[in-house]
Amino acid sequence: MKILLSNFGAHVPSVPQSIEMSTGLVPPIVITEGHIDLDYSALLFFDRIILDRDCYERVVASRIAPFAHLRSSLRYLREEGYLDLVAFKTHADANRARIEETAAAASRDLDTWLPELRKQIENWEKIKPGMVQALGKHMTPWDQYSIGIECYLHETTGKIEQAEAEKLKSLVFSKKVRRSAGEREVLSRLLVPFLEMTHLNLVVGEVVGCPQIFDWQTLDGFYRKKFEYHLLRDFEKERVPMSAMKELFSLAFKRYTPQTAQEWASLLQDDRIRDLRERVVQARAEGENFDQDFAQDALAALSTDQTRLQQIQKIVGYITLPLELLPLVSRVVTEVATRYYEHKILKPHRWLYFSSRPAMHR
């Protein structure tokens, strides 16, 4: 199964390519153990990754030190055949009018989209401190605010002015029931980049036959509304594989989270990946929460069944005692019986053994 990684801000009609954003260079990333890389726990539900060719080339050519780990990962994934490159710009240019018209029309519906803009800004403010710490001096003034605010200031003043940016944020979070025509116009313009961005990724996904899109989590609200209002698709259902897998590792088995491209690729080669995927889907369908209680319950069930297996192994050994005059036959019978019961009893726990593999090899 394939997953398309977004290229934040690139090829979006309303986002000037002259804006110098370090965060705009990269696909959706996470910060783990001091380095920046892809979110491999969420990607465990997929076997191939689709990425914008321009994005790949920019990251690989970048001299930004904090991106060193990400550069190495993308090269590895490309060389090992896990990463396919697609020219997003070609599809963006071919569908520019459609993208612009759809976004412009939607931006007038403030009741639908303004709440999602507020969530985006709130979520960005939560993750920004980590980005500032990871990127250091490479975090430019154009990385500090929501992309809608940055595009508006770029068009109106050509620079980031903190006072003006804060005024725009205040307008977004204002509880005023009646807004002036000017205020409504500004809010619409703040929404357009997000509406164009999400629509562009959906168009590219449609063209390349990859409906699964992985973008920055701050944009989930925009995708949810796009899916439900325009595509008539269940966003939550389509997000289950990624979000559930991410929760499993981040909340229940954090120390086992795959942290490198090599670990991710190694896990994909293990046939127990299917067991893990099936268990995640089953748990979510049954309403189970991936937390410490889930982890403890899973380990307790495994311990119980291992005890049961040990008891059966003793019984099998006892039953085969009369064959001790034929030791080779006795050993073969015992081994075959043991393998049978191991498969039968421990099969439901194969995913649990699998999930611990990354940490075992560090």
Short mmCIF file of C-alpha atoms in Angstrom, two decimals:
data_model
loop_
_atom_site.label_atom_id
_atom_site.label_comp_id
_atom_site.label_asym_id
_atom_site.label_seq_id
_atom_site.Cartn_x
_atom_site.Cartn_y
_atom_site.Cartn_z
CA MET A 1 0.00 0.00 0.00
CA LYS A 2 1.25 3.50 -0.88
CA ILE A 3 1.22 6.74 1.10
CA LEU A 4 1.68 10.24 -0.33
CA LEU A 5 3.70 12.69 1.76
CA SER A 6 2.75 16.32 1.35
CA ASN A 7 5.15 19.04 0.26
CA PHE A 8 4.19 21.87 2.59
CA GLY A 9 3.63 25.15 0.78
CA ALA A 10 5.39 24.19 -2.45
CA HIS A 11 3.54 24.73 -5.75
CA VAL A 12 0.57 26.29 -3.91
CA PRO A 13 -0.72 29.22 -6.01
CA SER A 14 -1.12 31.67 -3.12
CA VAL A 15 2.18 30.81 -1.40
CA PRO A 16 5.08 32.89 -2.84
CA GLN A 17 8.05 30.65 -3.54
CA SER A 18 10.30 33.53 -2.42
CA ILE A 19 9.23 33.05 1.22
CA GLU A 20 12.25 31.63 3.03
CA MET A 21 10.86 28.92 5.28
CA SER A 22 12.99 26.07 6.63
CA THR A 23 9.84 24.17 7.59
CA GLY A 24 8.57 24.67 4.05
CA LEU A 25 11.48 22.65 2.70
CA VAL A 26 10.45 19.35 4.19
CA PRO A 27 7.67 16.74 4.21
CA PRO A 28 5.83 16.09 7.51
CA ILE A 29 8.49 15.47 10.15
CA VAL A 30 8.88 14.59 13.81
CA ILE A 31 11.66 15.36 16.26
CA THR A 32 13.00 12.30 18.07
CA GLU A 33 16.10 12.12 20.23
CA GLY A 34 17.28 15.49 18.96
CA HIS A 35 17.06 14.80 15.24
CA ILE A 36 14.49 15.51 12.54
CA ASP A 37 13.12 12.67 10.44
CA LEU A 38 9.95 11.11 9.05
CA ASP A 39 7.31 9.67 11.36
CA TYR A 40 8.08 5.98 10.88
CA SER A 41 5.50 4.69 13.35
CA ALA A 42 2.65 6.20 11.31
CA LEU A 43 4.24 4.92 8.08
CA LEU A 44 4.29 1.28 9.25
CA PHE A 45 0.94 0.73 7.57
CA PHE A 46 2.49 1.38 4.16
CA ASP A 47 5.11 -0.29 1.98
CA ARG A 48 5.95 2.57 -0.38
CA ILE A 49 6.21 6.33 -0.05
CA ILE A 50 5.42 8.93 -2.72
CA LEU A 51 7.18 12.30 -2.41
CA ASP A 52 7.46 15.44 -4.51
CA ARG A 53 10.63 15.36 -6.61
CA ASP A 54 11.38 19.02 -5.88
CA CYS A 55 11.02 18.40 -2.15
CA TYR A 56 13.42 15.47 -2.30
CA GLU A 57 16.00 17.43 -4.27
CA ARG A 58 15.76 20.46 -1.96
CA VAL A 59 16.26 18.40 1.20
CA VAL A 60 19.10 16.35 -0.26
CA ALA A 61 20.86 19.49 -1.52
CA SER A 62 20.20 21.50 1.64
CA ARG A 63 23.12 22.43 3.86
CA ILE A 64 20.92 22.95 6.91
CA ALA A 65 22.62 20.87 9.60
CA PRO A 66 19.45 19.79 11.48
CA PHE A 67 18.22 18.13 8.26
CA ALA A 68 21.27 15.84 8.04
CA HIS A 69 19.40 12.81 9.42
CA LEU A 70 16.42 13.43 7.15
CA ARG A 71 18.72 13.79 4.12
CA SER A 72 20.35 10.45 4.90
CA SER A 73 16.95 8.78 5.37
CA LEU A 74 15.50 10.03 2.09
CA ARG A 75 18.61 8.91 0.19
CA TYR A 76 18.40 5.47 1.79
CA LEU A 77 14.69 5.08 1.06
CA ARG A 78 15.25 6.14 -2.54
CA GLU A 79 18.22 3.82 -3.07
CA GLU A 80 16.42 0.84 -1.51
CA GLY A 81 13.32 1.34 -3.66
CA TYR A 82 10.87 2.44 -0.96
CA LEU A 83 10.54 6.02 -2.21
CA ASP A 84 8.91 7.06 -5.49
CA LEU A 85 9.35 10.62 -6.73
CA VAL A 86 6.53 12.50 -8.49
CA ALA A 87 6.60 15.97 -10.04
CA PHE A 88 3.91 17.68 -7.97
CA LYS A 89 4.47 20.91 -9.89
CA THR A 90 3.34 19.31 -13.16
CA HIS A 91 -0.01 18.33 -11.62
CA ALA A 92 -0.32 21.60 -9.72
CA ASP A 93 0.15 23.64 -12.90
CA ALA A 94 -2.26 21.47 -14.88
CA ASN A 95 -4.95 21.91 -12.22
CA ARG A 96 -4.16 25.47 -11.09
CA ALA A 97 -7.49 27.00 -12.11
CA ARG A 98 -9.44 24.22 -10.43
CA ILE A 99 -7.41 24.54 -7.22
CA GLU A 100 -7.75 28.32 -7.08
CA GLU A 101 -11.47 28.39 -7.84
CA THR A 102 -12.29 25.67 -5.30
CA ALA A 103 -10.26 27.39 -2.56
CA ALA A 104 -11.66 30.86 -3.31
CA ALA A 105 -15.24 29.63 -3.12
CA ALA A 106 -14.64 27.70 0.12
CA SER A 107 -12.81 30.60 1.80
CA ARG A 108 -16.05 32.63 1.82
CA ASP A 109 -17.65 30.06 4.12
CA LEU A 110 -16.16 31.31 7.37
CA ASP A 111 -18.55 29.32 9.54
CA THR A 112 -17.13 26.08 8.15
CA TRP A 113 -13.45 26.88 7.83
CA LEU A 114 -12.58 29.49 10.47
CA PRO A 115 -12.73 26.93 13.33
CA GLU A 116 -10.18 24.80 11.45
CA LEU A 117 -7.87 27.81 11.03
CA ARG A 118 -8.02 28.38 14.78
CA LYS A 119 -7.13 24.74 15.44
CA GLN A 120 -4.25 24.94 12.98
CA ILE A 121 -2.78 27.98 14.72
CA GLU A 122 -3.24 26.43 18.18
CA ASN A 123 -1.60 23.17 17.12
CA TRP A 124 1.29 24.99 15.44
CA GLU A 125 1.93 26.98 18.62
CA LYS A 126 2.19 23.68 20.52
CA ILE A 127 4.82 22.14 18.25
CA LYS A 128 6.70 25.35 17.43
CA PRO A 129 8.95 25.30 20.55
CA GLY A 130 10.29 21.90 19.54
CA MET A 131 10.93 23.17 16.01
CA VAL A 132 12.72 26.24 17.34
CA GLN A 133 14.94 24.08 19.52
CA ALA A 134 15.69 21.60 16.70
CA LEU A 135 16.28 24.14 13.93
CA GLY A 136 17.95 26.86 16.01
CA LYS A 137 19.20 29.70 13.83
CA HIS A 138 17.64 28.07 10.77
CA MET A 139 14.15 28.87 12.08
CA THR A 140 13.48 32.01 10.04
CA PRO A 141 10.95 34.78 10.80
CA TRP A 142 8.79 33.23 8.07
CA ASP A 143 8.62 29.98 10.08
CA GLN A 144 7.15 31.62 13.16
CA TYR A 145 3.50 32.01 12.21
CA SER A 146 0.67 30.25 10.43
CA ILE A 147 1.28 30.10 6.68
CA GLY A 148 -1.92 32.09 6.07
CA ILE A 149 -0.63 34.97 8.19
CA GLU A 150 2.79 34.78 6.54
CA CYS A 151 1.34 34.90 3.02
CA TYR A 152 -0.91 37.84 3.92
CA LEU A 153 2.00 39.83 5.39
CA HIS A 154 4.24 38.95 2.45
CA GLU A 155 1.64 40.35 0.08
CA THR A 156 0.78 43.46 2.11
CA THR A 157 4.07 44.49 3.77
CA GLY A 158 6.73 42.18 2.35
CA LYS A 159 8.02 41.30 5.82
CA ILE A 160 7.10 39.70 9.11
CA GLU A 161 6.08 42.31 11.67
CA GLN A 162 5.22 40.78 15.01
CA ALA A 163 2.64 43.44 15.89
CA GLU A 164 0.79 42.95 12.60
CA ALA A 165 0.97 39.17 12.88
CA GLU A 166 -0.53 39.32 16.38
CA LYS A 167 -3.34 41.57 15.14
CA LEU A 168 -4.20 38.98 12.51
CA LYS A 169 -4.20 36.22 15.12
CA SER A 170 -6.51 38.31 17.28
CA LEU A 171 -8.87 38.71 14.34
CA VAL A 172 -8.91 34.94 13.77
CA PHE A 173 -9.76 34.23 17.42
CA SER A 174 -12.22 37.09 17.81
CA LYS A 175 -15.65 36.02 19.04
CA LYS A 176 -17.42 38.83 17.22
CA VAL A 177 -20.71 37.74 15.72
CA ARG A 178 -20.88 40.58 13.21
CA ARG A 179 -17.77 41.28 11.18
CA SER A 180 -17.16 44.06 8.72
CA ALA A 181 -16.74 43.31 5.04
CA GLY A 182 -13.04 44.16 5.41
CA GLU A 183 -12.57 41.72 8.28
CA ARG A 184 -14.32 38.96 6.37
CA GLU A 185 -12.09 39.61 3.38
CA VAL A 186 -8.93 39.35 5.49
CA LEU A 187 -10.09 36.11 7.10
CA SER A 188 -10.86 34.63 3.69
CA ARG A 189 -7.36 35.50 2.51
CA LEU A 190 -5.85 33.83 5.59
CA LEU A 191 -7.75 30.64 4.75
CA VAL A 192 -6.86 30.41 1.06
CA PRO A 193 -3.32 28.93 1.41
CA PHE A 194 -4.61 26.05 3.54
CA LEU A 195 -7.54 25.34 1.24
CA GLU A 196 -5.29 25.39 -1.82
CA MET A 197 -2.64 23.27 -0.12
CA THR A 198 -4.98 20.49 0.95
CA HIS A 199 -6.80 20.51 -2.39
CA LEU A 200 -3.48 20.32 -4.27
CA ASN A 201 -2.45 17.21 -2.32
CA LEU A 202 -5.83 15.58 -2.94
CA VAL A 203 -5.49 16.32 -6.68
CA VAL A 204 -1.97 14.82 -6.81
CA GLY A 205 -3.15 11.78 -4.86
CA GLU A 206 -6.00 11.33 -7.29
CA VAL A 207 -3.74 11.62 -10.34
CA VAL A 208 -1.09 9.16 -9.09
CA GLY A 209 -3.65 6.72 -7.70
CA CYS A 210 -2.76 7.22 -4.04
CA PRO A 211 -5.77 8.32 -1.96
CA GLN A 212 -3.86 8.01 1.35
CA ILE A 213 -2.20 11.34 2.23
CA PHE A 214 0.11 12.03 5.14
CA ASP A 215 0.40 15.73 5.98
CA TRP A 216 1.27 17.81 9.01
CA GLN A 217 -1.13 16.94 11.84
CA THR A 218 -1.94 20.64 12.21
CA LEU A 219 -3.91 20.38 8.96
CA ASP A 220 -6.12 17.44 9.95
CA GLY A 221 -9.15 19.68 10.40
CA PHE A 222 -8.92 20.98 6.84
CA TYR A 223 -8.66 17.47 5.41
CA ARG A 224 -11.53 16.25 7.58
CA LYS A 225 -13.85 18.95 6.22
CA LYS A 226 -12.61 18.40 2.67
CA PHE A 227 -13.35 14.69 2.94
CA GLU A 228 -16.76 15.07 4.49
CA TYR A 229 -18.10 18.11 2.66
CA HIS A 230 -16.57 17.77 -0.79
CA LEU A 231 -15.43 14.17 -1.29
CA LEU A 232 -18.21 12.57 0.75
CA ARG A 233 -15.65 10.23 2.29
CA ASP A 234 -15.14 9.27 5.93
CA PHE A 235 -11.93 11.02 6.96
CA GLU A 236 -11.64 9.22 10.30
CA LYS A 237 -12.03 5.81 8.65
CA GLU A 238 -9.28 6.55 6.15
CA ARG A 239 -7.00 7.98 8.84
CA VAL A 240 -7.39 4.96 11.16
CA PRO A 241 -4.30 3.06 9.95
CA MET A 242 -1.89 5.98 10.36
CA SER A 243 -3.29 7.57 13.51
CA ALA A 244 -3.85 4.24 15.29
CA MET A 245 -0.35 2.95 14.52
CA LYS A 246 1.16 6.25 15.70
CA GLU A 247 -0.84 6.10 18.94
CA LEU A 248 0.18 2.48 19.56
CA PHE A 249 3.85 3.41 19.59
CA SER A 250 3.67 6.90 21.08
CA LEU A 251 1.35 5.97 23.96
CA ALA A 252 1.60 2.23 24.62
CA PHE A 253 5.03 1.13 23.37
CA LYS A 254 6.99 4.37 23.11
CA ARG A 255 10.44 2.83 23.66
CA TYR A 256 9.90 0.54 20.66
CA THR A 257 9.07 3.28 18.14
CA PRO A 258 11.05 2.81 14.87
CA GLN A 259 13.29 5.86 14.66
CA THR A 260 15.25 5.40 11.44
CA ALA A 261 14.55 4.55 7.83
CA GLN A 262 16.61 1.40 8.26
CA GLU A 263 14.52 0.23 11.21
CA TRP A 264 11.32 0.96 9.30
CA ALA A 265 12.52 -0.92 6.22
CA SER A 266 13.67 -3.85 8.36
CA LEU A 267 10.25 -4.10 9.99
CA LEU A 268 8.55 -4.20 6.61
CA GLN A 269 10.55 -7.33 5.78
CA ASP A 270 9.16 -9.17 8.82
CA ASP A 271 6.06 -11.19 7.97
CA ARG A 272 4.63 -10.31 11.38
CA ILE A 273 3.94 -6.79 10.06
CA ARG A 274 0.60 -8.18 8.88
CA ASP A 275 -0.21 -9.34 12.41
CA LEU A 276 0.58 -5.90 13.78
CA ARG A 277 -1.56 -4.15 11.19
CA GLU A 278 -4.47 -6.52 11.75
CA ARG A 279 -4.23 -6.09 15.54
CA VAL A 280 -4.24 -2.30 15.25
CA VAL A 281 -7.31 -2.29 13.00
CA GLN A 282 -9.07 -4.77 15.28
CA ALA A 283 -8.31 -2.74 18.40
CA ARG A 284 -9.57 0.48 16.88
CA ALA A 285 -12.72 -1.22 15.55
CA GLU A 286 -13.42 -2.55 19.06
CA GLY A 287 -12.89 0.87 20.62
CA GLU A 288 -9.70 -0.01 22.50
CA ASN A 289 -7.47 2.87 23.54
CA PHE A 290 -3.74 2.60 22.96
CA ASP A 291 -2.37 3.58 26.35
CA GLN A 292 -0.31 2.08 29.17
CA ASP A 293 -3.27 -0.08 30.25
CA PHE A 294 -3.44 -1.53 26.73
CA ALA A 295 0.28 -2.38 26.86
CA GLN A 296 0.01 -3.97 30.29
CA ASP A 297 -3.05 -6.03 29.29
CA ALA A 298 -1.28 -7.24 26.14
CA LEU A 299 1.82 -8.27 28.08
CA ALA A 300 -0.31 -9.98 30.76
CA ALA A 301 -2.17 -12.00 28.11
CA LEU A 302 1.14 -12.98 26.54
CA SER A 303 2.52 -14.08 29.91
CA THR A 304 -0.58 -16.21 30.57
CA ASP A 305 -0.36 -17.95 27.21
CA GLN A 306 3.39 -18.52 27.56
CA THR A 307 2.72 -20.27 30.88
CA ARG A 308 0.06 -22.35 29.16
CA LEU A 309 2.53 -23.25 26.39
CA GLN A 310 5.15 -24.34 28.91
CA GLN A 311 2.61 -26.64 30.56
CA ILE A 312 1.71 -28.18 27.20
CA GLN A 313 5.39 -28.65 26.34
CA LYS A 314 5.84 -30.61 29.59
CA ILE A 315 2.82 -32.78 28.75
CA VAL A 316 4.11 -33.43 25.24
CA GLY A 317 7.50 -34.37 26.67
CA TYR A 318 5.88 -36.75 29.14
CA ILE A 319 3.73 -38.39 26.47
CA THR A 320 6.76 -39.08 24.29
CA LEU A 321 8.77 -40.65 27.11
CA PRO A 322 7.92 -44.23 25.94
CA LEU A 323 9.81 -43.38 22.75
CA GLU A 324 13.04 -42.79 24.65
CA LEU A 325 14.42 -46.02 23.24
CA LEU A 326 14.22 -44.25 19.90
CA PRO A 327 15.67 -40.84 20.90
CA LEU A 328 15.69 -39.35 17.40
CA VAL A 329 11.99 -40.12 16.90
CA SER A 330 11.18 -38.80 20.36
CA ARG A 331 12.99 -35.51 19.68
CA VAL A 332 11.31 -35.04 16.30
CA VAL A 333 7.82 -35.71 17.71
CA THR A 334 8.42 -33.32 20.60
CA GLU A 335 9.73 -30.55 18.34
CA VAL A 336 6.86 -30.88 15.89
CA ALA A 337 4.28 -30.82 18.68
CA THR A 338 5.97 -27.83 20.32
CA ARG A 339 6.01 -25.84 17.06
CA TYR A 340 2.33 -26.66 16.53
CA TYR A 341 1.30 -25.36 19.94
CA GLU A 342 3.61 -22.35 19.71
CA HIS A 343 1.88 -21.39 16.48
CA LYS A 344 -1.59 -22.08 17.84
CA ILE A 345 -1.23 -20.42 21.23
CA LEU A 346 1.18 -17.57 20.55
CA LYS A 347 -0.09 -16.55 17.09
CA PRO A 348 -2.37 -13.81 18.53
CA HIS A 349 0.72 -12.28 20.14
CA ARG A 350 2.99 -12.25 17.08
CA TRP A 351 2.33 -8.52 16.64
CA LEU A 352 3.62 -7.91 20.18
CA TYR A 353 6.91 -9.68 19.51
CA PHE A 354 7.17 -7.70 16.29
CA SER A 355 6.57 -4.30 17.92
CA SER A 356 9.61 -4.72 20.18
CA ARG A 357 12.06 -5.38 17.34
CA PRO A 358 13.37 -1.82 16.80
CA ALA A 359 14.53 -1.44 20.40
CA MET A 360 16.13 -4.90 20.40
CA HIS A 361 18.58 -3.89 17.68
CA ARG A 362 19.65 -0.50 19.06
#
